[in-house]
Tab-separated table of C-alpha atoms in Angstrom:
chain	number	residue	atom	x	y	z
Y	278	UNK	CA	29.688	202.552	55.389
Y	279	UNK	CA	29.013	200.395	52.339
Y	280	UNK	CA	32.028	200.128	50.056
Y	281	UNK	CA	32.631	198.410	46.742
Y	282	UNK	CA	36.160	197.489	45.704
Y	283	UNK	CA	36.674	196.691	42.024
Y	284	UNK	CA	39.601	194.288	41.728
Y	285	UNK	CA	40.841	191.619	44.143
Y	286	UNK	CA	44.523	191.884	43.366
Y	287	UNK	CA	47.112	193.084	45.833
Y	288	UNK	CA	45.787	196.618	46.399
Y	289	UNK	CA	42.100	195.739	46.143
Y	290	UNK	CA	42.130	192.783	48.502
Y	291	UNK	CA	44.301	194.504	51.127
Y	292	UNK	CA	42.147	197.651	50.959
Y	293	UNK	CA	38.886	195.701	51.151
Y	294	UNK	CA	40.027	193.571	54.078
Y	295	UNK	CA	41.373	196.520	56.083
Y	296	UNK	CA	38.265	198.640	55.486
Y	297	UNK	CA	36.081	195.722	56.584
Y	298	UNK	CA	38.257	195.176	59.657
Y	299	UNK	CA	37.212	198.561	61.100
Y	300	UNK	CA	33.505	197.817	60.648
Y	301	UNK	CA	32.609	198.769	57.089
Y	302	UNK	CA	30.545	196.512	54.830
Y	303	UNK	CA	32.744	195.742	51.827
Y	304	UNK	CA	31.899	193.953	48.594
Y	305	UNK	CA	34.852	193.047	46.369
Y	306	UNK	CA	34.183	192.591	42.659
Y	307	UNK	CA	36.362	190.682	40.233
Y	308	UNK	CA	35.489	189.329	36.802
Y	309	UNK	CA	37.945	186.465	37.307
Y	310	UNK	CA	35.602	183.768	38.615
Y	311	UNK	CA	38.519	181.590	39.742
Y	312	UNK	CA	39.733	184.328	42.128
Y	313	UNK	CA	36.280	184.798	43.592
Y	314	UNK	CA	35.921	181.043	44.037
Y	315	UNK	CA	39.216	180.903	45.954
Y	316	UNK	CA	38.149	183.807	48.187
Y	317	UNK	CA	34.689	182.418	48.883
Y	318	UNK	CA	36.274	179.087	49.823
Y	319	UNK	CA	38.560	180.686	52.396
Y	320	UNK	CA	41.744	181.081	50.369
Y	321	UNK	CA	43.494	184.117	48.940
Y	322	UNK	CA	45.068	184.425	45.478
Y	323	UNK	CA	48.160	186.343	46.672
Y	324	UNK	CA	50.681	186.114	49.503
Y	325	UNK	CA	50.842	188.854	52.128
Y	326	UNK	CA	51.641	188.269	55.817
Y	327	UNK	CA	48.474	188.365	57.936
Y	328	UNK	CA	46.105	188.890	55.018
Y	329	UNK	CA	44.667	185.364	55.017
Y	330	UNK	CA	43.537	185.674	58.647
Y	331	UNK	CA	42.092	189.155	58.153
Y	332	UNK	CA	40.138	188.148	55.053
Y	333	UNK	CA	38.764	185.005	56.686
Y	334	UNK	CA	37.839	186.819	59.901
Y	335	UNK	CA	35.881	189.543	58.148
Y	336	UNK	CA	34.335	187.173	55.612
Y	337	UNK	CA	33.073	185.002	58.470
Y	338	UNK	CA	31.723	188.092	60.261
Y	339	UNK	CA	29.752	189.060	57.153
Y	340	UNK	CA	31.559	192.359	56.613
Y	341	UNK	CA	33.586	191.219	53.577
Y	342	UNK	CA	31.996	189.556	50.553
Y	343	UNK	CA	33.104	188.652	47.038
Y	344	UNK	CA	31.221	188.600	43.764
Y	345	UNK	CA	31.464	188.546	39.982
Y	346	UNK	CA	28.079	190.300	39.687
Y	347	UNK	CA	28.811	193.756	38.275
Y	348	UNK	CA	25.331	195.202	38.779
Y	349	UNK	CA	25.231	194.045	42.386
Y	350	UNK	CA	28.647	195.551	43.081
Y	351	UNK	CA	27.826	198.956	41.611
Y	352	UNK	CA	24.548	199.119	43.512
Y	353	UNK	CA	26.202	198.124	46.798
Y	354	UNK	CA	28.642	200.858	47.746
Y	355	UNK	CA	28.332	204.629	47.890
Y	356	UNK	CA	32.130	204.595	47.637
Y	357	UNK	CA	33.435	202.669	44.628
Y	358	UNK	CA	37.171	201.934	44.776
Y	359	UNK	CA	38.842	201.145	41.450
Y	360	UNK	CA	41.806	198.927	42.338
Y	361	UNK	CA	42.542	197.091	39.096
Y	362	UNK	CA	45.914	196.501	37.469
Y	363	UNK	CA	47.714	199.143	35.409
Y	364	UNK	CA	50.481	197.093	33.757
Y	365	UNK	CA	53.095	198.886	31.661
Y	366	UNK	CA	52.461	199.138	27.937
Y	367	UNK	CA	55.279	198.508	25.464
Y	368	UNK	CA	56.209	202.203	25.538
Y	369	UNK	CA	56.402	202.250	29.353
Y	370	UNK	CA	53.119	204.100	29.903
Y	371	UNK	CA	50.501	202.732	32.301
Y	372	UNK	CA	47.804	200.683	30.583
Y	373	UNK	CA	44.489	202.180	31.695
Y	374	UNK	CA	42.136	199.828	29.868
Y	375	UNK	CA	41.010	198.054	33.062
Y	376	UNK	CA	40.605	201.321	34.982
Y	377	UNK	CA	38.449	202.862	32.261
Y	378	UNK	CA	36.466	199.645	31.808
Y	379	UNK	CA	35.663	199.749	35.530
Y	380	UNK	CA	34.629	203.396	35.225
Y	381	UNK	CA	32.321	202.635	32.290
Y	382	UNK	CA	30.784	199.767	34.239
Y	383	UNK	CA	30.002	202.082	37.142
Y	384	UNK	CA	28.455	204.634	34.788
Y	385	UNK	CA	26.402	201.941	33.093
Y	386	UNK	CA	24.813	200.607	36.298
Y	387	UNK	CA	24.785	203.382	38.933
Y	388	UNK	CA	21.392	204.523	40.186
Y	389	UNK	CA	22.404	207.068	42.847
Y	390	UNK	CA	25.312	209.253	43.962
Y	391	UNK	CA	28.731	207.566	43.949
Y	392	UNK	CA	32.211	208.568	45.019
Y	393	UNK	CA	34.485	206.843	42.510
Y	394	UNK	CA	37.980	206.462	43.954
Y	395	UNK	CA	41.072	205.826	41.850
Y	396	UNK	CA	43.098	203.526	44.123
Y	397	UNK	CA	45.166	202.054	41.321
Y	398	UNK	CA	48.474	203.750	40.529
Y	399	UNK	CA	47.589	205.889	37.538
Y	400	UNK	CA	49.155	208.751	35.550
Y	401	UNK	CA	48.240	212.374	36.078
Y	402	UNK	CA	45.003	213.112	34.251
Y	403	UNK	CA	43.444	209.682	34.779
Y	404	UNK	CA	40.667	211.060	37.002
Y	405	UNK	CA	39.594	213.267	34.101
Y	406	UNK	CA	39.385	210.196	31.875
Y	407	UNK	CA	37.447	208.261	34.503
Y	408	UNK	CA	35.043	211.171	34.915
Y	409	UNK	CA	34.553	211.411	31.147
Y	410	UNK	CA	33.961	207.648	30.817
Y	411	UNK	CA	31.285	207.661	33.517
Y	412	UNK	CA	29.663	210.804	32.105
Y	413	UNK	CA	29.495	209.267	28.629
Y	414	UNK	CA	27.755	206.147	29.952
Y	415	UNK	CA	25.254	208.264	31.876
Y	416	UNK	CA	24.631	210.362	28.766
Y	417	UNK	CA	23.930	207.261	26.693
Y	418	UNK	CA	21.425	206.168	29.320
Y	419	UNK	CA	19.858	209.619	29.455
Y	420	UNK	CA	20.491	209.588	33.208
Y	421	UNK	CA	21.239	212.687	35.294
Y	422	UNK	CA	23.000	211.245	38.368
Y	423	UNK	CA	25.592	213.099	40.411
Y	424	UNK	CA	28.999	211.524	41.083
Y	425	UNK	CA	32.482	212.525	42.186
Y	426	UNK	CA	35.907	211.196	41.195
Y	427	UNK	CA	38.642	211.155	43.810
Y	428	UNK	CA	42.299	210.171	43.725
Y	429	UNK	CA	43.382	208.192	46.792
Y	430	UNK	CA	46.734	206.580	45.965
Y	431	UNK	CA	47.980	203.610	47.962
Y	432	UNK	CA	51.343	203.587	49.726
Y	433	UNK	CA	51.542	199.900	50.599
Y	434	UNK	CA	54.819	198.002	50.910
Y	435	UNK	CA	54.604	194.364	49.879
Y	436	UNK	CA	55.286	192.330	52.993
Y	437	UNK	CA	53.996	195.072	55.325
Y	438	UNK	CA	50.790	196.103	53.590
Y	439	UNK	CA	48.389	195.531	56.477
Y	440	UNK	CA	50.486	197.631	58.837
Y	441	UNK	CA	50.790	200.349	56.196
Y	442	UNK	CA	47.020	200.492	55.666
Y	443	UNK	CA	45.984	200.222	59.308
Y	444	UNK	CA	48.653	202.652	60.601
Y	445	UNK	CA	49.402	204.901	57.636
Y	446	UNK	CA	52.099	207.588	57.495
Y	447	UNK	CA	49.735	209.697	55.429
Y	448	UNK	CA	46.401	209.403	53.633
Y	449	UNK	CA	46.390	211.415	50.430
Y	450	UNK	CA	42.979	212.501	49.148
Y	451	UNK	CA	42.843	214.318	45.839
Y	452	UNK	CA	39.407	215.855	45.484
Y	453	UNK	CA	37.796	218.931	43.985
Y	454	UNK	CA	34.421	218.237	45.603
Y	455	UNK	CA	33.596	219.072	49.234
Y	456	UNK	CA	30.946	216.356	49.537
Y	457	UNK	CA	33.341	213.662	48.334
Y	458	UNK	CA	36.134	214.974	50.562
Y	459	UNK	CA	33.869	214.786	53.607
Y	460	UNK	CA	32.892	211.190	52.787
Y	461	UNK	CA	36.537	210.182	52.364
Y	462	UNK	CA	37.527	211.869	55.630
Y	463	UNK	CA	34.773	209.973	57.406
Y	464	UNK	CA	35.857	206.711	55.788
Y	465	UNK	CA	39.433	207.110	56.988
Y	466	UNK	CA	38.509	208.380	60.460
Y	467	UNK	CA	39.279	205.039	62.173
Y	468	UNK	CA	42.811	205.049	60.747
Y	469	UNK	CA	43.863	208.381	62.231
Y	470	UNK	CA	42.542	208.453	65.766
Y	471	UNK	CA	45.859	209.521	67.350
Y	472	UNK	CA	46.644	212.385	64.972
Y	473	UNK	CA	45.659	213.840	61.603
Y	474	UNK	CA	47.074	211.840	58.713
Y	475	UNK	CA	44.817	213.031	55.893
Y	476	UNK	CA	46.433	215.352	53.372
Y	477	UNK	CA	43.916	216.876	50.979
Y	478	UNK	CA	44.917	218.340	47.637
Y	479	UNK	CA	43.706	218.698	44.082
Y	480	UNK	CA	43.260	215.517	42.068
Y	481	UNK	CA	46.227	215.959	39.730
Y	482	UNK	CA	48.617	216.637	42.594
Y	483	UNK	CA	47.447	213.463	44.333
Y	484	UNK	CA	48.034	211.440	41.164
Y	485	UNK	CA	51.552	212.852	40.846
Y	486	UNK	CA	52.324	212.303	44.547
Y	487	UNK	CA	52.194	208.519	44.193
Y	488	UNK	CA	54.617	208.440	41.269
Y	489	UNK	CA	56.875	211.007	42.921
Y	490	UNK	CA	57.124	208.927	46.111
Y	491	UNK	CA	58.143	205.728	44.339
Y	492	UNK	CA	60.505	207.569	41.997
Y	493	UNK	CA	62.233	209.212	44.967
Y	494	UNK	CA	62.725	205.867	46.729
Y	495	UNK	CA	64.018	204.249	43.545
Y	496	UNK	CA	66.445	207.151	43.163
Y	497	UNK	CA	67.860	206.641	46.661
Y	498	UNK	CA	68.363	202.941	45.997
Y	499	UNK	CA	70.139	203.487	42.686
Y	500	UNK	CA	72.292	206.258	44.152
Y	501	UNK	CA	73.464	203.999	46.980
Y	502	UNK	CA	74.109	201.154	44.562
Y	503	UNK	CA	76.338	203.392	42.446
Y	504	UNK	CA	78.150	204.621	45.550
Y	505	UNK	CA	78.692	201.000	46.613
Y	506	UNK	CA	80.255	200.163	43.259
Y	507	UNK	CA	82.479	203.233	43.559
Y	508	UNK	CA	83.438	202.306	47.122
Y	509	UNK	CA	84.713	198.935	45.879
Y	510	UNK	CA	86.998	200.618	43.359
Y	511	UNK	CA	88.282	203.154	45.892
Y	512	UNK	CA	88.860	200.674	48.700
Y	513	UNK	CA	86.129	202.170	50.894
Y	514	UNK	CA	83.368	200.409	52.847
Y	515	UNK	CA	79.837	201.404	51.814
Y	516	UNK	CA	78.481	200.374	55.226
Y	517	UNK	CA	80.641	203.034	56.878
Y	518	UNK	CA	79.531	205.533	54.251
Y	519	UNK	CA	75.868	204.592	54.789
Y	520	UNK	CA	76.109	205.232	58.519
Y	521	UNK	CA	78.007	208.449	57.965
Y	522	UNK	CA	75.468	210.011	55.609
Y	523	UNK	CA	72.397	208.454	57.222
Y	524	UNK	CA	73.208	210.207	60.504
Y	525	UNK	CA	72.405	213.494	58.768
Y	526	UNK	CA	68.719	214.112	59.581
Y	527	UNK	CA	68.268	215.733	56.178
Y	528	UNK	CA	69.098	212.343	54.618
Y	529	UNK	CA	68.132	209.681	57.171
Y	530	UNK	CA	68.760	205.932	57.004
Y	531	UNK	CA	65.758	204.748	55.020
Y	532	UNK	CA	66.411	203.203	51.604
Y	533	UNK	CA	70.185	203.611	51.908
Y	534	UNK	CA	71.011	199.916	51.658
Y	535	UNK	CA	72.940	198.920	48.538
Y	536	UNK	CA	72.194	195.609	46.902
Y	537	UNK	CA	71.429	193.742	43.706
Y	538	UNK	CA	68.915	196.304	42.386
Y	539	UNK	CA	65.235	196.994	42.949
Y	540	UNK	CA	62.381	195.028	41.408
Y	541	UNK	CA	58.741	194.223	42.048
Y	542	UNK	CA	55.511	195.501	40.587
Y	543	UNK	CA	55.853	199.154	41.621
Y	544	UNK	CA	59.233	200.860	41.314
Y	545	UNK	CA	60.181	199.714	37.787
Y	546	UNK	CA	56.690	200.304	36.414
Y	547	UNK	CA	56.178	203.647	38.138
Y	548	UNK	CA	59.572	205.054	37.162
Y	549	UNK	CA	58.873	204.197	33.529
Y	550	UNK	CA	55.342	205.583	33.685
Y	551	UNK	CA	56.515	208.864	35.203
Y	552	UNK	CA	59.174	209.203	32.509
Y	553	UNK	CA	56.497	208.564	29.891
Y	554	UNK	CA	54.198	211.137	31.492
Y	555	UNK	CA	57.014	213.688	31.394
Y	556	UNK	CA	57.616	212.883	27.737
Y	557	UNK	CA	53.971	213.553	26.948
Y	558	UNK	CA	54.437	216.952	28.630
Y	559	UNK	CA	57.433	217.654	26.386
Y	560	UNK	CA	59.961	217.133	29.166
Y	561	UNK	CA	62.724	214.625	29.851
Y	562	UNK	CA	63.386	213.513	33.437
Y	563	UNK	CA	67.169	213.135	33.271
Y	564	UNK	CA	67.550	211.855	36.819
Y	565	UNK	CA	64.988	209.088	36.395
Y	566	UNK	CA	66.554	208.048	33.104
Y	567	UNK	CA	69.826	207.578	35.010
Y	568	UNK	CA	68.025	205.773	37.867
Y	569	UNK	CA	66.581	203.228	35.468
Y	570	UNK	CA	69.915	202.681	33.716
Y	571	UNK	CA	71.731	202.325	37.038
Y	572	UNK	CA	69.212	199.759	38.266
Y	573	UNK	CA	69.473	197.680	35.105
Y	574	UNK	CA	73.259	197.688	35.461
Y	575	UNK	CA	73.077	196.824	39.172
Y	576	UNK	CA	71.157	193.648	38.457
Y	577	UNK	CA	74.215	192.474	36.496
Y	578	UNK	CA	76.718	193.100	39.309
Y	579	UNK	CA	76.317	189.812	41.185
Y	580	UNK	CA	76.645	187.811	37.971
Y	581	UNK	CA	79.758	189.788	37.049
Y	582	UNK	CA	81.347	188.928	40.397
Y	583	UNK	CA	80.661	185.239	39.817
Y	584	UNK	CA	82.151	185.374	36.312
Y	585	UNK	CA	85.232	187.174	37.592
Y	586	UNK	CA	85.782	184.400	40.156
Y	587	UNK	CA	84.908	181.358	38.019
Y	588	UNK	CA	85.523	182.587	34.463
Y	589	UNK	CA	83.088	183.067	31.574
Y	590	UNK	CA	82.382	179.369	30.987
Y	591	UNK	CA	80.232	177.974	33.790
Y	592	UNK	CA	79.369	174.637	32.169
Y	593	UNK	CA	79.266	171.857	34.719
Y	594	UNK	CA	78.976	174.229	37.684
Y	595	UNK	CA	75.993	174.380	40.003
Y	596	UNK	CA	75.161	177.467	42.030
Y	597	UNK	CA	72.989	177.615	45.126
Y	598	UNK	CA	70.625	180.571	45.149
Y	599	UNK	CA	69.125	181.863	48.371
Y	600	UNK	CA	66.115	184.053	47.651
Y	601	UNK	CA	63.958	184.457	44.549
Y	602	UNK	CA	61.364	187.115	45.453
Y	603	UNK	CA	62.352	190.709	44.754
Y	604	UNK	CA	62.172	191.407	48.515
Y	605	UNK	CA	61.349	189.481	51.718
Y	606	UNK	CA	57.794	188.682	52.834
Y	607	UNK	CA	56.387	188.409	49.329
Y	608	UNK	CA	56.191	185.826	46.556
Y	609	UNK	CA	56.477	188.512	43.875
Y	610	UNK	CA	59.057	187.700	41.191
Y	611	UNK	CA	58.223	190.555	38.840
Y	612	UNK	CA	61.424	192.356	37.802
Y	613	UNK	CA	63.272	190.451	40.554
Y	614	UNK	CA	67.105	190.614	40.462
Y	615	UNK	CA	67.150	186.831	40.929
Y	616	UNK	CA	65.714	186.394	37.444
Y	617	UNK	CA	68.521	188.428	35.882
Y	618	UNK	CA	71.137	186.402	37.760
Y	619	UNK	CA	69.445	183.131	36.829
Y	620	UNK	CA	69.377	184.119	33.161
Y	621	UNK	CA	73.102	184.949	33.245
Y	622	UNK	CA	74.087	181.698	34.962
Y	623	UNK	CA	71.953	179.578	32.636
Y	624	UNK	CA	73.293	181.373	29.552
Y	625	UNK	CA	76.821	180.556	30.713
Y	626	UNK	CA	75.982	176.861	31.019
Y	627	UNK	CA	75.524	176.581	34.798
Y	628	UNK	CA	72.719	174.938	36.726
Y	629	UNK	CA	70.998	176.456	39.767
Y	630	UNK	CA	69.488	175.034	42.942
Y	631	UNK	CA	67.258	177.664	44.517
Y	632	UNK	CA	65.514	178.113	47.832
Y	633	UNK	CA	62.953	180.738	48.843
Y	634	UNK	CA	60.552	180.315	51.783
Y	635	UNK	CA	57.569	181.728	49.871
Y	636	UNK	CA	58.259	182.311	46.167
Y	637	UNK	CA	59.128	178.796	44.970
Y	638	UNK	CA	55.638	177.872	43.724
Y	639	UNK	CA	55.666	180.890	41.412
Y	640	UNK	CA	59.278	180.197	40.421
Y	641	UNK	CA	58.439	176.577	39.603
Y	642	UNK	CA	55.768	177.843	37.241
Y	643	UNK	CA	58.143	180.313	35.563
Y	644	UNK	CA	61.002	177.820	35.151
Y	645	UNK	CA	58.975	174.670	34.567
Y	646	UNK	CA	60.573	174.142	31.135
Y	647	UNK	CA	64.134	174.672	32.418
Y	648	UNK	CA	65.659	171.417	33.674
Y	649	UNK	CA	68.788	173.161	34.958
Y	650	UNK	CA	66.787	175.014	37.617
Y	651	UNK	CA	66.011	172.924	40.663
Y	652	UNK	CA	64.450	173.791	44.001
Y	653	UNK	CA	65.473	172.762	47.517
Y	654	UNK	CA	63.407	172.347	50.668
Y	655	UNK	CA	65.748	174.366	52.887
Y	656	UNK	CA	68.681	176.786	52.603
Y	657	UNK	CA	71.223	174.133	53.530
Y	658	UNK	CA	69.687	171.582	51.165
Y	659	UNK	CA	70.277	174.041	48.313
Y	660	UNK	CA	74.018	173.955	49.073
Y	661	UNK	CA	74.395	170.210	48.556
Y	662	UNK	CA	76.492	169.686	45.443
Y	663	UNK	CA	76.776	173.438	44.825
Y	664	UNK	CA	79.972	175.128	43.707
Y	665	UNK	CA	79.137	178.458	45.370
Y	666	UNK	CA	76.294	180.375	47.021
Y	667	UNK	CA	74.592	183.538	45.761
Y	668	UNK	CA	72.193	185.483	48.002
Y	669	UNK	CA	69.635	187.710	46.294
Y	670	UNK	CA	66.824	188.230	48.846
Y	671	UNK	CA	67.363	189.259	52.476
Y	672	UNK	CA	64.988	186.808	54.174
Y	673	UNK	CA	65.404	186.708	57.955
Y	674	UNK	CA	66.274	183.029	57.967
Y	675	UNK	CA	69.406	183.786	55.931
Y	676	UNK	CA	70.806	186.301	58.409
Y	677	UNK	CA	72.593	184.027	60.869
Y	678	UNK	CA	73.634	180.795	59.130
Y	679	UNK	CA	76.155	178.159	60.197
Y	680	UNK	CA	79.180	179.299	58.195
Y	681	UNK	CA	81.155	176.157	58.973
Y	682	UNK	CA	78.317	174.048	57.610
Y	683	UNK	CA	78.206	176.231	54.488
Y	684	UNK	CA	81.941	175.728	54.021
Y	685	UNK	CA	81.571	171.955	54.343
Y	686	UNK	CA	78.769	171.729	51.793
Y	687	UNK	CA	80.121	174.022	49.062
Y	688	UNK	CA	82.678	172.704	46.580
Y	689	UNK	CA	84.191	176.177	46.485
Y	690	UNK	CA	83.758	178.033	49.791
Y	691	UNK	CA	82.462	181.241	48.234
Y	692	UNK	CA	79.465	183.443	49.038
Y	693	UNK	CA	78.263	186.130	46.620
Y	694	UNK	CA	76.058	188.341	48.764
Y	695	UNK	CA	73.754	190.679	46.858
Y	696	UNK	CA	72.214	192.049	50.070
Y	697	UNK	CA	75.251	192.569	52.350
Y	698	UNK	CA	73.809	190.362	55.072
Y	699	UNK	CA	77.030	189.503	56.864
Y	700	UNK	CA	80.081	191.015	58.507
Y	701	UNK	CA	82.867	190.363	55.967
Y	702	UNK	CA	85.460	189.674	58.665
Y	703	UNK	CA	83.206	187.088	60.344
Y	704	UNK	CA	82.571	185.223	57.102
Y	705	UNK	CA	86.247	185.170	56.103
Y	706	UNK	CA	87.273	184.092	59.611
Y	707	UNK	CA	85.299	180.908	58.923
Y	708	UNK	CA	87.393	180.166	55.850
Y	709	UNK	CA	84.893	181.389	53.244
Y	710	UNK	CA	85.488	183.706	50.326
Y	711	UNK	CA	83.049	186.605	50.586
Y	712	UNK	CA	81.919	188.875	47.744
Y	713	UNK	CA	79.452	191.525	48.997
Y	714	UNK	CA	78.364	194.784	47.350
Y	715	UNK	CA	80.700	197.694	48.141
Y	716	UNK	CA	82.220	196.289	51.322
Y	717	UNK	CA	85.854	195.665	52.208
């Protein structure tokens, strides 16, 4: 099948590469000529494990191409995926200008039937706006061309996106048109050979499903973070509590790990957008309001532990920071807890030496004007001359360190662990002070 993907960001590039990998002919469109240049030269503009190889393999095979030519892209695919960014506006709502611009472009250039697929995360009612934008362009042209608009939200985890696309838990198709539904089922056939994964529904329900999924996961995280803070005050161990409640099959173990708060490009944005959508429907989502407040507070917890140990004035102190990305296997620093901790330490007069296996190039760009933020080539190098260690991202290479070496390098043998990576007794047995989240 011939497919056009509008947008070569995270969702667009992953979707295009995976669809090409099962034999489709995919043309990715982006108006950013620098991105297309990178892709045509064998690079990729984002980090995602395995994506570079998949893109290069399919590009070399001729199944995956990249262009800035709008007319060519619209003419190419019967299925037109819109996978452009929907950043939050100042009021928290999703900014649809790029989505609607893509829709108008399709309407302006289409010559035959198209299935226009909203792949971007968009508020309920966006498909209606996309349909209206395309119809208006066709009307201005005096063209009578049939088209369908479908909602097909993505459920990709940064760091595991290829696995999520190639072996999905579910494939949600929101469609009110039998012809479009049949085309989408055929498109996703290769991804559900072992059992049925397609869930069909009306368009508005599909749009809401994406926001509901991310809001539910964010809620679990914030709930566990609050329980962890309570456990500390009560003298309980949140790890024991996690195992105790996770064993209940009605609850399960997923997303029950307390930490320094959630971040990234999805959860914060989608929680805010869903709250805004509810407000437009004359309703207040009380739980999500609390989730957002709890997450903002949780990002302050690690800094508060450091201030309690060292006092409010951190001038002259240097802290090692392990992890910058909001989660492992990504270079994404958007809404990352590390940035909140860094801001607190810098405001108190401290300096920071950070290490992250992937996110340092982006961090160097963000903190290029801050001379009190330095970067190390390895985890242990970050400890040299440091007064204490803070851990904010649970990268695998941090999981089993040499605690004696850490003790030797730190001026104060203290670890502030925002991801509960270690057994408290093991760390303290090695002569280190240990400050986790909600553990004894």
